[in-house]
Amino acid sequence: MTATLSEVVAGHAATRPDRPAFLCEGRVTTWQDYDRAGWEHAGRLATAGLEPGDGVAVVLPDGPGVHEWFLGVERAGLVIVGIGPRAGEAEVRHLVERSGARALVSSPVVAGRDAAEVVAGLREGGLDLLHLPATDDAPGASRPVPERPGVGTDELWLLNSTSGTTGLPKCVMHTQSRWMYFHRLAVSAGAMTGDDVFMSLLPAPFGFGLWTAHFTPTLLGAPVAVMPRFNATDALRLAGELRVTVLACVTTQLVMMLNDPALSGVDLGPLRAVFTGGEAVPYERAAEFEDRTGARVLQFYGSNETGALSHTSVADDRDHRLRTAGRVIPDMHVRLLDGDDDVTATGGPGEPVCRGPATSLGYWDDPEANDRLVTADGWMRTGDLAEIDADGYLRIVGRLSDIIIRGGKNISAGQVEAEVGTHPAVAMVAAVPMPDEVFGERVCVYVVARPGPPPSLEDLTDHLLRRGAGKELLPEHL
C-alpha cells in the first residue's frame, strides 16, 4: 500500500529532522517542526469531540500553518474542507453548510471580519460549529492522539470548492492517491528531484496549490517557499535569495512578475522550470519569460474535477510547450465528444472527456451536478472545446461552460449574475468575460435597470460586499 502523507512526513522527521520543509517570511519550518505541529493539531482535534470522518473547515492564509493543519486533520481521521483565504462570508457559510463541517479552524480574521463574529453568525444561522483558532506559535510538545486510524490514500481526504456554471460553489471530493499520481506526472514532466527548491504561489486548498506545495515537495523531501499574499516584487526577490529551481504560479502571476522592474535585478540562474496555467498561456509573454530567465515554462491541462488530461514537459520544444496544452496522458483515456458523437479519431474539435487515476470522486452530496459532470457511461467532462493532433498534442480552441477565468480563478458567470441580480435597481443582468492583458479576463456585467436612477459600478460592488460575496464575484466593468 502507498504510504500516506502523514507517514511520509514522519519519515522525513526521523531521517532529516533539521532540513527545511517550508520557507516563509524569513522563518524556516523543518521536517521535525512540521511533524510535531501535525501531531499537536491532530491531538487537539481528536480530543474536541469530533468523530472519525467529520469535516473540518480550514480557512487560513498560505504559509506553513495551513499545511500543518491539513496534516493534523488527516492524522485525526477527519476530512479537510479547504476554503480559500479570500472567500467571502457568504461563500464560507455555503461551504460549511454544504460540506456538513463540524469544526472551523481559522486565523483571527475571516472574510475581512473578526473570526469569532463570523462563527457566531454561523451558529445563529443554525450551524452547530466548533471554532478552533489557529496560532502562529511554534509547535510545542505533541498532544496524544486517541487510538484512531488516520485517512488512507484511497479514502475521502479533502473537499474543496469549484465554480460550476450555475449557483454557488460545489464541493469536489479528493483522495490523496489522485494527487500522488499527479505528482508522478509532474516529476516526469519537470525532471524534478529532492535537490530542487520549490516556490508555490497558489492557494493551498485548490488543486494547483495542492500538488505544488502539499504533495510534490513533501514526497520528494524538498523545501517549498510559500507566501501569505502574492506580491510580484517580493516573489522575485525571494526566488532569487532562496535559489528556487521550480516555480509554480498562475499565468497572471507570471505576467505580473515579467512586468515587474525587479526582474532585471534578480539572479534567477538556478530557476529551470515554471509550472503555470489556470488560464490560457500567452505565447509571446511566456517566450519572453523563458528568454529572460532561462527557465522552461510548463503546464498541465485539466480541472479541479478531472485532474490532468495532458501536459507539456522539459523534453518538448518551445512551440509545443507554449502553443499547445501538451501531450494527452495515456492513463487518462482522453476522448473528444461532439454532442453524443465520439470525434477522437478525427482530432475534433470536441469536448475533452476522460476517466483515469487523476480524476476526483466527483461532487459531495450533489447527484444533479454529478449527472452533469459525468456522462451516462462514466466519462468526466471538462466544459472546454479542444482538438488533438496526430502526435497526441491537445489544443484548447474554445469553451462550452459559462465560466470567466480571472487570474487563474474560475468564476461562475451565473453566480455573478445571481448576486448582481439581487440589487433593487437591477431588472436583468448578464455577466461576461472582458479581455485583459494581465488577468486574462475580468468580470464585466451588462445590466438592464428598473425604473429610476440606474446603479453605478460602485453601487453594485458595495451591495455585493454587504451581502458577504467573495471579492472575485465583484464586477469590474458595467
JSON list of C-alpha atoms in Angstrom, two decimals, residues 185-194 196 220 246 272-273 275 298 313-315:
[
{"chain": "A", "resi": 185, "resn": "LEU", "atom": "CA", "xyz": [3.38, 13.02, -13.76]},
{"chain": "A", "resi": 186, "resn": "ALA", "atom": "CA", "xyz": [4.86, 16.30, -12.53]},
{"chain": "A", "resi": 187, "resn": "VAL", "atom": "CA", "xyz": [8.20, 14.76, -11.57]},
{"chain": "A", "resi": 188, "resn": "SER", "atom": "CA", "xyz": [8.48, 13.25, -15.04]},
{"chain": "A", "resi": 189, "resn": "ALA", "atom": "CA", "xyz": [7.39, 16.46, -16.81]},
{"chain": "A", "resi": 190, "resn": "GLY", "atom": "CA", "xyz": [9.80, 18.69, -14.89]},
{"chain": "A", "resi": 191, "resn": "ALA", "atom": "CA", "xyz": [12.63, 16.18, -14.28]},
{"chain": "A", "resi": 192, "resn": "MET", "atom": "CA", "xyz": [12.40, 17.07, -10.58]},
{"chain": "A", "resi": 193, "resn": "THR", "atom": "CA", "xyz": [14.33, 15.59, -7.67]},
{"chain": "A", "resi": 194, "resn": "GLY", "atom": "CA", "xyz": [14.73, 16.04, -3.92]},
{"chain": "A", "resi": 196, "resn": "ASP", "atom": "CA", "xyz": [15.06, 21.05, -6.07]},
{"chain": "A", "resi": 220, "resn": "LEU", "atom": "CA", "xyz": [10.46, 14.41, -2.73]},
{"chain": "A", "resi": 246, "resn": "VAL", "atom": "CA", "xyz": [10.93, 25.11, -9.64]},
{"chain": "A", "resi": 272, "resn": "ARG", "atom": "CA", "xyz": [14.83, 25.85, -14.59]},
{"chain": "A", "resi": 273, "resn": "ALA", "atom": "CA", "xyz": [11.09, 25.06, -14.60]},
{"chain": "A", "resi": 275, "resn": "PHE", "atom": "CA", "xyz": [4.64, 25.42, -13.97]},
{"chain": "A", "resi": 298, "resn": "LEU", "atom": "CA", "xyz": [5.38, 24.12, -18.48]},
{"chain": "A", "resi": 313, "resn": "SER", "atom": "CA", "xyz": [7.44, 18.69, -20.39]},
{"chain": "A", "resi": 314, "resn": "VAL", "atom": "CA", "xyz": [11.06, 19.83, -20.43]},
{"chain": "A", "resi": 315, "resn": "ALA", "atom": "CA", "xyz": [11.56, 17.44, -23.36]}
]
